[in-house]
Amino acid sequence: MTDQQGTDLNASPDRGGPAQPLVIARALKRYFPIRKGLFGRGKGAVQAVDDVSFTVRKGETLGIVGESGCGKSTTARLLVGLADIDSGDLIFDGDKLGATLTHRELWAGVQMVFQDSYASLNPRMTIEDTIAFGPKMRGVAAKQAHAAARDLLARVGLAPERFAGRYPHELSGGQRQRVNIARALAMRPRLIILDEAVSALDKSVEAQVLNLLADLKAEFGLTYVFISHDLNVVRFISDRIMVMYLGEVVEIGPVESLWKKRAHPYTAALFAAMPSMDPDNRTEVPPLAGDPPNPINPPSGCRFHTRCRFAEEVCATMKPAARPVDGEAAHMAACHVLDPRSGHTMAGAPGLETADA
Amino acid sequence: MRETLLEISGLNVRFSGARTVHAVNDLSLSLDTGEVLTILGESGSGKSVTLKALLRLLPEKRTAIGGSMKLDGIDVMGLKGRALSDYRGKTVSMIFQEPALALDPVYTIGDQIAEAVRRHTGASRAQAMDVALDMLKRVRIPSAEQRLRNYPHEMSGGMRQRAMVALALACRPRLLLADEPTTALDATVQIQVLLLLRELQKEFGMSIIFVTHDIGVAVEISDRIAVMYAGNIVEEGSAAEIIRDPRHPYTRGLLAANLHDAERGSRLEAIPGSPPPLATKPDHCSFAPRCPHVTPACLKALPPVFRPGPRRRVACVLGERAFTTAQQVPVHEAAQ
């Protein structure tokens, strides 16, 4: 695979073997302090990511969904090392960041593609230079790096003879996003984080890029973390889905399992808010009222209790723990209703929502 | 009884400047009183330009507009001065994608709504404030009395969008133009705003032209859907007809790209390429370069317009027959 691309920048080796998850995030926390006043004294903090744990297996696609301010982008930035982790562990293929793994080594294995395709490219560099830049900084000879860049351009569907010398403003949004993907691939990563990478594209172009992502994943043996607010796209591309709300994971599970049974009331509401696509059967009642609360002072207990129609006293006072749904260990949700001992009157009920119920 | 509110015929919009863009090309459209029509299209298809032309908001020096637009008996093209200001806000008003930019940051929500009411109805300050309060209640803004004195930055995105709806509807316009009003909102808030618009539309009996690129949103809000590509409507019909019996290859491509029914891991039927730059006025089917069913005739002349049913049209050589298994006998008419 490496030789085929004509570069000697090797992908970081698979050390842990196939059973070792590529990423283990354990109780990740990141608060952004708010400074106000003349002396910049702290006035609380945005609890962007609070006690978030999950794993990403080798070769899978993990989809992260949630509304704005739920911490999905901050989680992504923590995974790439673009934001510092306040507390918690990030383990990449068996090596803990900060212990046996440096940021430099992490960056050798993880790349990111952002939503704004224009802002993430240098307007004064041709796209060939942009793609070759990273490998050159890593010590690949210029000639080889440029040859690899042209190979990658062809691979993402941009004929190098037409496009290599162009500047970002000479490309359309879809083409620029292809360049961003090629640039990420040039570093031969094992994990690519796609943060709303197709959200700004027109629907017809979005489908092209999704097809491309599927092809590249198979060809390069990649693992994706795919962040989007579009549930249809996430369902299509992901193996597992993680639902976040106000900086916390409320539910995580395999796509089929989650699509069949939305165990957490927030997941159910989020899915129900999708437009119906059936003109005779339009949505009549909004599944949730109001906007998501401010993450600066999130509600106590279960953070969703202020908008949840099943909320009871226990929800406001106690934080629910993640529990397996229907005894399926891969599908976890954090809701008191799922815990028979929580004291919630509906606790242990067979489940709240099933598909399209 | 059907009553036509808006009749656009042969609308052309051309922008000149460093680059000429033929944004809208021979667009014709009609809308009934109390009807909700969605213009569905991708960026650059001319959907927003059509709305702005209707409100005469396009910069006059750089825009050449041709064709006719008649709304409620008013010749929109001929309006100027006082008549134009009366028309904007009283007959037609518009809500935008980004309420934070559309609202004035230095006036309170109540002042902004009251100003519009006083300008159009000549009400006193106190009366106008009462109308503003009533409107905020109608768009379900909680604790409306306090919100009246809020500035736009003190509200959340969903709340601001509701406030903008209140402002737009304060003078009871006959027609509301909505330019992607829910695109910037979260899914759970988007559906709230859509349902609110649907409710207010029924209550006030107004018509809505809703612009979006999201088919799901179009289905939720509209009676009819017009699909726009490269400055013209390529297909029009009721929401059910567009979803269940799409005939133009572009509409079919858009539906496939929505991924609603796409099987996981399957290959998507993506439309190749990207929309045309529109530097010249199209003299053949604009979609032909991306179309999987392209014929030599498509590249020679503009496509014929088939009308397979009442208020249904398809601008495609293949428009005559349905793609679905249920073959219907189309009513064949000559091109427009």
XYZ file of C-alpha atoms in Angstrom:
693
model
C 0.000 0.000 0.000
C 2.793 2.369 0.947
C 4.926 1.541 -2.086
C 1.990 1.905 -4.380
C 1.726 5.549 -3.388
C 5.438 6.094 -3.965
C 6.275 7.580 -0.611
C 8.482 6.463 2.189
C 6.388 8.162 4.846
C 5.135 5.108 6.629
C 1.857 4.836 8.411
C 2.451 4.371 12.102
C 2.588 0.603 12.598
C -0.299 -1.416 13.976
C 1.200 -2.261 17.338
C -1.670 -3.497 19.436
C -3.063 -6.025 16.965
C -6.652 -6.160 15.703
C -8.224 -6.708 19.131
C -6.738 -3.548 20.638
C -9.139 -0.622 20.117
C -7.520 2.159 18.116
C -8.740 4.798 20.536
C -9.808 4.464 24.131
C -11.124 7.668 25.654
C -11.547 7.376 29.397
C -13.395 10.044 31.393
C -12.254 12.867 29.131
C -12.927 16.310 30.537
C -12.424 19.740 29.056
C -13.778 22.940 30.575
C -13.216 26.314 28.927
C -12.863 28.997 31.608
C -14.788 32.226 31.074
C -12.814 35.292 31.962
C -14.560 38.521 32.716
C -13.618 41.818 34.261
C -10.427 43.837 34.362
C -8.163 41.233 35.888
C -9.493 38.290 33.933
C -10.836 36.580 36.982
C -12.575 33.308 36.315
C -16.357 33.434 36.162
C -17.315 29.820 35.752
C -16.546 27.587 32.803
C -18.161 26.118 29.727
C -18.358 22.439 30.512
C -17.710 21.453 26.911
C -16.785 17.821 27.493
C -17.497 16.248 30.849
C -16.602 12.689 31.737
C -16.805 11.293 28.212
C -15.689 7.687 27.694
C -15.808 5.633 24.520
C -13.710 3.412 22.294
C -13.084 3.379 18.573
C -12.252 -0.037 17.165
C -9.851 -0.572 14.303
C -11.466 -0.224 10.916
C -14.836 0.986 12.151
C -16.648 4.287 11.704
C -17.960 5.909 14.851
C -20.610 8.542 14.242
C -21.087 11.316 16.791
C -24.391 13.207 16.773
C -25.878 15.942 18.896
C -27.027 19.537 18.769
C -24.786 22.587 18.739
C -22.970 23.006 22.030
C -23.153 19.314 22.912
C -19.373 18.959 22.815
C -18.979 16.841 19.702
C -16.437 19.134 18.082
C -14.511 19.581 21.324
C -14.351 15.799 21.664
C -12.898 15.647 18.160
C -10.307 18.298 18.986
C -9.304 16.384 22.109
C -8.739 13.272 19.997
C -6.372 15.127 17.648
C -4.650 16.989 20.425
C -5.877 20.397 19.192
C -7.310 21.062 22.635
C -5.669 20.026 25.886
C -7.332 17.431 28.055
C -8.128 18.718 31.566
C -8.391 15.232 32.988
C -8.935 11.715 31.731
C -6.923 9.390 29.512
C -6.561 9.145 25.778
C -5.092 5.831 24.698
C -4.107 5.461 21.050
C -3.447 1.858 20.020
C -2.397 0.881 23.517
C -0.224 3.922 24.203
C -1.383 6.550 26.650
C -1.004 10.158 25.540
C 1.460 11.892 27.817
C 2.925 8.620 29.127
C 4.147 6.349 26.334
C 2.878 8.538 23.501
C 3.867 12.097 22.646
C 1.655 14.561 20.804
C 4.001 14.255 17.829
C 3.472 10.516 17.709
C -0.285 10.970 18.053
C -0.296 13.364 15.103
C 1.451 10.754 12.998
C -1.617 8.569 13.324
C -4.540 11.013 13.468
C -5.689 13.583 10.919
C -8.740 15.803 10.800
C -10.989 17.256 8.088
C -12.983 20.350 9.016
C -16.344 21.721 7.934
C -15.140 24.938 6.318
C -13.150 23.725 3.345
C -11.939 27.192 2.443
C -10.776 28.340 5.879
C -8.759 25.172 6.354
C -6.609 25.659 3.240
C -3.806 28.175 2.842
C -5.043 30.580 0.150
C -1.488 31.349 -0.988
C -0.438 27.793 -1.690
C -1.390 25.682 -4.683
C -3.224 22.559 -3.695
C -0.297 20.356 -4.694
C 1.970 22.334 -2.353
C -0.634 22.128 0.374
C -0.830 18.354 0.174
C 2.950 17.906 -0.064
C 3.632 20.325 2.803
C 2.959 17.960 5.696
C 5.111 15.071 4.424
C 7.960 17.492 3.601
C 7.889 18.774 7.179
C 8.256 15.148 8.234
C 11.406 14.786 6.184
C 10.117 13.265 2.959
C 12.141 14.468 -0.027
C 10.343 17.233 -1.951
C 10.298 15.300 -5.197
C 8.699 12.282 -3.583
C 6.244 14.351 -1.580
C 5.017 16.111 -4.721
C 4.732 12.845 -6.639
C 2.671 11.428 -3.776
C 0.537 14.566 -3.700
C -0.300 14.174 -7.386
C -1.130 10.507 -6.833
C -3.472 11.439 -4.022
C -5.138 14.154 -6.099
C -5.923 11.545 -8.729
C -7.132 9.221 -6.007
C -9.676 11.732 -4.669
C -10.979 12.402 -8.167
C -9.124 15.590 -9.115
C -7.049 15.069 -12.278
C -3.563 16.315 -11.269
C -2.784 17.761 -14.711
C -5.811 20.072 -14.404
C -5.905 20.801 -10.706
C -2.415 20.483 -9.164
C -1.435 24.097 -9.857
C -4.699 25.681 -8.753
C -5.295 27.787 -5.677
C -8.135 27.051 -3.238
C -10.321 29.917 -4.541
C -10.281 28.338 -7.996
C -12.075 25.238 -6.736
C -15.678 24.525 -5.793
C -16.636 23.533 -2.244
C -16.782 19.835 -3.071
C -13.415 19.954 -4.807
C -11.834 21.804 -1.878
C -13.163 19.192 0.528
C -11.531 16.521 -1.664
C -8.250 18.422 -1.322
C -8.648 18.455 2.456
C -9.198 14.714 2.430
C -6.125 14.208 0.225
C -4.076 16.376 2.566
C -5.168 14.283 5.533
C -4.296 11.085 3.631
C -0.837 12.405 2.735
C 0.212 11.970 6.348
C -0.755 8.293 6.103
C -2.983 8.411 9.184
C -4.806 5.474 10.700
C -7.626 7.560 12.115
C -9.351 10.421 10.287
C -11.731 12.663 12.172
C -14.345 14.210 9.913
C -15.921 17.127 11.766
C -19.059 18.052 9.779
C -16.889 17.459 6.719
C -19.808 17.071 4.312
C -22.300 19.404 6.009
C -21.472 22.499 3.977
C -21.707 20.655 0.648
C -24.722 20.525 -1.616
C -26.637 17.269 -1.408
C -25.551 15.979 -4.813
C -21.893 16.714 -4.040
C -22.219 15.297 -0.538
C -23.144 11.909 -2.018
C -20.001 11.962 -4.187
C -17.792 12.686 -1.174
C -19.474 9.965 0.920
C -18.774 7.445 -1.845
C -15.162 8.627 -1.942
C -14.808 8.244 1.837
C -16.100 4.669 1.639
C -13.610 3.814 -1.134
C -10.652 5.355 0.688
C -11.540 3.578 3.906
C -11.395 0.209 2.171
C -8.237 1.043 0.225
C -6.169 2.502 3.060
C -7.644 0.498 5.940
C -8.768 3.665 7.707
C -10.788 4.243 10.827
C -13.187 7.197 10.891
C -14.761 9.308 13.571
C -17.601 11.003 11.717
C -19.290 13.996 13.314
C -22.479 15.360 11.839
C -25.841 16.798 12.771
C -27.480 14.971 9.835
C -28.755 11.662 11.197
C -29.361 10.224 7.727
C -25.723 10.728 6.794
C -24.481 9.338 10.103
C -26.686 6.257 9.787
C -25.418 5.652 6.269
C -21.724 5.859 7.025
C -21.343 4.682 10.636
C -20.983 1.294 12.298
C -21.715 2.699 15.731
C -23.357 5.937 16.837
C -22.631 8.027 19.898
C -25.250 10.565 20.987
C -24.047 13.542 23.025
C -25.982 16.120 25.006
C -24.432 19.095 26.834
C -20.972 17.611 27.034
C -21.992 14.108 28.016
C -22.564 10.819 26.220
C -26.207 9.832 26.670
C -26.266 6.790 24.414
C -23.852 4.758 22.325
C -24.444 1.620 20.317
C -24.375 -0.171 16.959
C -26.408 1.596 14.256
C -29.002 -1.165 13.789
C -29.535 -1.564 17.498
C -29.839 2.184 18.090
C -32.123 2.659 15.094
C -34.377 -0.103 16.365
C -34.508 1.061 19.936
C -33.765 4.583 21.088
C -33.280 3.932 24.766
C -32.547 7.468 25.933
C -35.421 9.975 25.688
C -33.056 12.519 24.118
C -32.051 10.094 21.366
C -35.730 9.408 20.735
C -36.500 13.140 20.524
C -33.538 13.825 18.251
C -34.625 11.084 15.856
C -38.251 12.213 15.981
C -37.155 15.733 15.014
C -35.972 14.456 11.636
C -38.325 15.613 8.867
C -40.701 12.803 8.006
C -40.314 12.478 4.183
C -43.935 11.342 3.981
C -46.316 14.102 2.856
C -49.347 12.248 4.257
C -47.743 11.695 7.603
C -46.124 14.927 8.626
C -44.858 15.711 12.103
C -47.672 17.161 14.206
C -46.122 17.754 17.608
C -42.540 18.933 18.132
C -40.674 16.259 20.107
C -38.894 18.826 22.295
C -39.748 22.351 23.385
C -37.230 25.150 23.647
C -33.528 25.378 22.906
C -30.702 23.320 24.437
C -29.670 24.895 27.772
C -26.472 26.825 28.181
C -23.437 24.558 28.807
C -21.988 27.167 31.209
C -24.295 26.108 34.035
C -25.726 22.788 32.912
C -28.717 21.381 34.797
C -28.015 19.178 37.805
C -28.424 15.418 37.827
C -29.328 14.195 34.386
C -28.566 17.196 32.185
C -31.557 16.421 29.980
C -34.127 16.527 32.791
C -35.212 20.127 32.032
C -36.543 19.082 28.614
C -37.418 15.441 29.245
C -41.062 14.391 29.386
C -40.274 11.492 31.688
C -38.354 13.612 34.201
C -38.966 12.963 37.898
C -37.360 14.113 41.107
C -34.536 11.604 40.942
C -33.492 12.945 37.517
C -32.758 16.394 38.931
C -30.698 15.138 41.822
C -28.774 12.079 40.638
C -26.597 11.652 37.594
C -27.620 8.453 35.776
C -24.905 5.892 34.988
C -24.555 4.272 31.584
C -26.258 0.883 31.508
C -26.612 -1.771 28.830
C -29.883 -1.609 26.877
C -31.824 -4.890 26.783
C -28.779 -6.666 28.156
C -26.778 -5.819 25.051
C -23.378 -4.702 26.292
C -22.501 -2.880 23.063
C -25.537 -0.616 23.400
C -25.339 1.643 26.454
C -27.533 4.503 27.591
C -27.469 6.775 30.624
C -31.051 7.132 31.838
C -32.650 6.417 35.217
C -35.538 4.651 33.504
C -33.155 1.867 32.470
C -31.932 1.347 36.032
C -34.378 -0.749 38.074
C -32.892 0.562 41.320
C -32.878 4.242 40.454
C -36.185 5.040 42.139
C -37.744 6.351 38.916
C -41.383 5.203 38.734
C -40.876 3.906 35.211
C -37.607 2.191 36.100
C -37.174 -1.235 34.595
C -40.020 -0.644 32.131
C -39.511 -2.594 28.928
C -38.319 0.549 27.157
C -39.513 3.922 26.080
C -39.405 4.064 22.354
C -39.008 1.607 19.579
C -38.554 2.496 15.945
C -41.317 4.780 14.657
C -43.592 3.862 17.528
C -62.155 28.029 -4.522
C -58.725 28.643 -6.003
C -57.614 32.202 -6.146
C -54.303 33.069 -7.740
C -52.250 35.381 -5.552
C -48.969 35.527 -7.408
C -48.178 35.139 -11.067
C -44.567 35.293 -12.217
C -43.970 34.895 -15.919
C -40.751 34.869 -17.884
C -38.643 36.250 -15.039
C -35.020 36.841 -15.991
C -32.351 38.124 -13.643
C -28.863 38.894 -14.882
C -26.083 40.281 -12.736
C -23.352 42.216 -14.469
C -20.046 43.397 -13.110
C -16.669 41.705 -13.123
C -18.498 38.513 -14.056
C -21.881 38.121 -15.724
C -24.220 35.651 -14.085
C -27.548 34.607 -15.524
C -29.090 33.827 -12.168
C -32.714 33.310 -13.199
C -33.729 32.265 -16.708
C -37.327 32.477 -17.972
C -38.866 31.416 -14.713
C -42.644 31.167 -14.529
C -44.545 30.378 -11.380
C -47.990 30.807 -9.917
C -49.161 30.632 -6.339
C -52.648 30.482 -4.839
C -53.910 32.265 -1.769
C -53.271 30.158 1.299
C -50.806 27.892 -0.471
C -47.345 26.901 0.718
C -44.842 26.410 -2.082
C -41.271 25.272 -1.560
C -38.542 26.138 -4.000
C -36.033 23.339 -3.651
C -32.558 23.732 -5.029
C -28.847 23.751 -4.347
C -26.612 26.766 -3.830
C -26.440 28.874 -6.963
C -29.705 27.584 -8.423
C -31.272 31.039 -8.183
C -33.840 30.331 -5.490
C -32.855 33.193 -3.175
C -32.467 35.554 -6.123
C -36.066 34.796 -7.132
C -37.281 35.759 -3.663
C -35.218 38.922 -3.614
C -36.512 39.873 -7.057
C -40.049 39.508 -5.706
C -39.252 41.931 -2.925
C -37.282 44.154 -5.320
C -34.270 43.872 -3.055
C -31.683 43.318 -5.788
C -29.175 46.128 -6.380
C -30.661 48.107 -9.281
C -27.430 49.254 -10.896
C -25.946 45.825 -11.381
C -29.078 43.842 -12.065
C -31.077 43.486 -15.244
C -34.557 42.135 -14.498
C -37.006 41.117 -17.192
C -40.432 39.508 -17.237
C -43.485 40.254 -15.157
C -44.527 39.659 -11.577
C -48.086 40.297 -10.436
C -49.010 39.911 -6.788
C -52.537 40.515 -5.534
C -53.182 42.791 -8.497
C -49.989 44.790 -7.971
C -47.448 45.029 -10.786
C -44.294 44.435 -8.757
C -41.926 45.534 -11.537
C -43.522 48.969 -11.764
C -43.414 49.834 -8.056
C -41.360 52.719 -6.798
C -41.010 55.121 -3.915
C -43.782 55.118 -1.359
C -45.752 52.371 -3.113
C -42.716 50.079 -2.976
C -42.199 50.705 0.747
C -45.881 50.003 1.362
C -45.612 46.802 -0.620
C -42.617 45.579 1.362
C -43.806 44.509 4.772
C -47.529 44.994 4.184
C -48.139 42.819 1.118
C -44.996 40.702 1.196
C -42.416 40.195 3.893
C -39.403 37.993 4.246
C -37.564 36.001 6.879
C -33.919 35.113 6.458
C -31.520 32.328 7.327
C -29.551 34.304 9.863
C -31.836 36.257 12.227
C -28.815 37.661 14.046
C -27.916 39.569 10.886
C -31.446 40.468 9.841
C -32.459 42.064 13.140
C -31.058 45.433 14.179
C -28.703 44.917 17.128
C -29.258 48.386 18.676
C -33.043 48.265 19.026
C -35.114 45.994 21.233
C -37.297 43.350 19.626
C -40.424 45.245 20.710
C -39.218 48.532 19.162
C -38.415 46.808 15.865
C -41.825 45.169 15.580
C -43.639 48.322 16.728
C -41.771 50.439 14.179
C -42.999 48.231 11.345
C -46.563 48.312 12.661
C -46.583 52.118 13.047
C -45.094 52.613 9.613
C -47.716 50.476 7.877
C -50.852 51.058 9.918
C -50.310 54.479 11.447
C -51.000 53.098 14.912
C -49.828 54.968 17.995
C -46.725 53.871 19.856
C -48.761 52.196 22.591
C -51.038 50.403 20.124
C -48.055 49.219 18.126
C -46.409 47.861 21.273
C -49.597 45.925 22.005
C -49.447 44.393 18.542
C -45.800 43.515 19.110
C -46.642 41.806 22.392
C -49.493 39.908 20.784
C -47.189 38.746 17.971
C -44.518 37.527 20.405
C -47.197 35.507 22.187
C -48.434 34.061 18.916
C -44.956 32.817 17.995
C -44.811 31.179 21.461
C -42.007 33.165 22.977
C -42.132 32.450 26.708
C -42.506 35.439 29.056
C -43.258 37.696 26.100
C -43.559 40.895 28.191
C -39.916 40.696 29.202
C -38.712 39.551 25.794
C -40.258 42.678 24.257
C -37.504 44.668 25.950
C -34.715 42.269 24.957
C -32.064 43.021 22.367
C -31.445 40.360 19.696
C -28.129 39.272 21.250
C -29.915 38.386 24.480
C -31.889 35.648 22.754
C -30.974 32.173 21.552
C -30.993 31.244 17.867
C -34.404 29.620 17.920
C -35.871 32.522 19.882
C -34.417 35.071 17.455
C -35.920 33.191 14.530
C -39.320 33.280 16.259
C -38.894 37.007 16.847
C -38.154 37.500 13.161
C -41.299 35.571 12.243
C -43.242 37.854 14.597
C -41.734 40.918 12.921
C -42.468 39.635 9.435
C -46.082 38.777 10.214
C -46.877 41.831 12.357
C -48.593 43.601 9.436
C -50.376 40.477 8.228
C -48.775 40.218 4.781
C -50.530 38.254 2.040
C -47.314 36.453 1.200
C -44.389 35.411 3.369
C -41.048 34.693 1.743
C -38.885 32.369 3.823
C -35.258 32.014 2.736
C -33.861 28.903 4.478
C -35.160 30.103 7.862
C -34.379 26.840 9.652
C -31.044 25.886 8.103
C -28.949 27.411 10.890
C -31.069 25.853 13.643
C -30.647 22.570 15.469
C -32.916 19.740 14.378
C -35.088 19.834 17.492
C -35.558 23.603 17.138
C -36.021 23.430 13.360
C -39.086 21.240 13.657
C -40.580 23.622 16.244
C -40.203 26.571 13.876
C -41.606 24.600 10.924
C -44.692 23.580 12.888
C -45.130 27.167 14.091
C -44.999 28.488 10.519
C -47.541 25.906 9.422
C -49.876 26.921 12.231
C -49.560 30.668 11.629
C -50.079 30.151 7.900
C -53.436 28.501 8.588
C -54.399 31.094 11.162
C -53.616 34.093 8.969
C -54.581 32.440 5.683
C -51.434 33.761 4.016
C -49.320 32.139 1.320
C -45.711 31.131 1.858
C -42.850 30.652 -0.550
C -40.288 28.630 1.330
C -36.786 28.196 0.009
C -34.650 25.266 1.135
C -32.135 22.698 -0.057
C -33.484 20.031 2.315
C -36.161 17.769 0.841
C -37.284 16.635 4.282
C -37.995 20.222 5.324
C -39.846 20.800 2.042
C -42.106 17.828 2.700
C -42.837 18.983 6.250
C -43.895 22.490 5.267
C -45.280 22.585 1.750
C -48.330 21.782 -0.351
C -46.363 22.042 -3.562
C -42.683 21.772 -4.451
C -40.841 23.404 -7.327
C -37.356 22.025 -7.998
C -34.972 24.639 -9.301
C -31.744 24.133 -11.211
C -29.537 26.694 -12.979
C -32.084 29.489 -12.709
C -35.210 27.701 -13.823
C -37.790 25.301 -12.485
C -37.124 21.797 -13.774
C -40.013 20.089 -12.053
C -43.097 21.145 -10.157
C -45.912 19.278 -8.469
C -47.570 18.526 -5.161
C -45.253 17.379 -2.390
C -46.554 13.814 -2.774
C -45.995 13.822 -6.555
C -42.419 15.043 -6.218
C -41.556 12.487 -3.541
C -43.356 9.485 -5.042
C -43.132 10.141 -8.751
C -40.055 12.270 -9.444
C -39.567 12.524 -13.197
C -36.674 14.859 -13.785
C -33.313 13.079 -13.414
C -32.123 15.928 -11.188
C -35.045 15.509 -8.780
C -34.380 11.793 -8.692
C -30.716 12.415 -7.956
C -31.583 14.814 -5.130
C -33.942 12.286 -3.581
C -31.297 9.571 -3.734
C -28.744 11.907 -2.170
C -31.030 12.517 0.788
C -29.989 9.071 2.089
C -33.358 8.568 3.732
C -33.749 5.030 2.437
C -30.161 4.378 1.394
C -28.885 1.039 2.534
C -25.827 1.222 4.730
C -22.585 0.518 2.947
C -24.217 0.642 -0.472
C -22.914 2.939 -3.200
C -24.850 6.161 -3.508
C -26.345 7.169 -6.812
C -24.486 10.465 -6.747
C -24.999 13.123 -9.394
C -21.543 13.582 -10.951
C -19.941 16.979 -11.515
C -21.127 20.324 -10.225
C -23.690 22.976 -11.279
C -22.909 25.175 -14.326
C -21.353 28.621 -13.832
C -24.183 30.377 -15.771
C -21.898 32.896 -17.473
C -24.120 32.633 -20.544
C -27.856 32.170 -20.772
C -28.563 28.454 -21.174
C -29.520 27.491 -24.748
C -29.862 23.791 -23.963
C -30.768 21.701 -20.931
C -28.477 22.959 -18.136
C -28.500 19.583 -16.438
C -27.436 17.634 -19.546
C -23.685 17.544 -18.689
C -24.470 15.743 -15.403
C -27.448 13.695 -16.601
C -27.236 9.887 -16.859
C -30.008 9.852 -19.508
C -28.576 12.551 -21.764
C -29.538 12.416 -25.466
C -28.178 14.485 -28.395
C -31.420 16.474 -28.369
C -30.725 17.653 -24.802
C -27.602 19.476 -25.941
C -29.258 21.162 -28.921
C -32.237 22.998 -27.501
C -34.001 23.825 -24.267
C -35.998 20.844 -23.054
C -39.741 20.675 -23.733
C -42.054 21.178 -20.768
C -44.447 18.310 -20.194
C -47.558 18.748 -18.110
C -48.553 15.279 -16.927
C -51.293 16.643 -14.690
C -52.906 19.797 -13.402
C -50.295 22.176 -11.939
C -47.591 19.623 -12.607
C -44.710 20.136 -15.036
C -41.408 18.551 -15.951
C -38.810 20.223 -18.141
C -37.125 17.148 -19.572
C -37.337 15.084 -22.756
C -38.048 12.106 -20.506
C -40.757 13.899 -18.554
C -43.489 12.167 -20.484
C -43.200 8.871 -18.750
C -42.951 8.066 -15.088
C -39.836 6.299 -13.852
C -41.776 4.285 -11.340
C -43.453 1.025 -12.231
C -46.910 2.570 -12.076
C -47.079 3.851 -15.634
C -49.446 6.727 -15.998
C -50.786 8.094 -19.241
C -49.490 11.633 -19.338
C -51.316 14.546 -20.843
C -48.963 15.702 -23.525
C -48.845 19.387 -24.195
C -46.583 21.466 -26.318
C -43.707 23.299 -24.703
C -44.536 26.444 -22.865
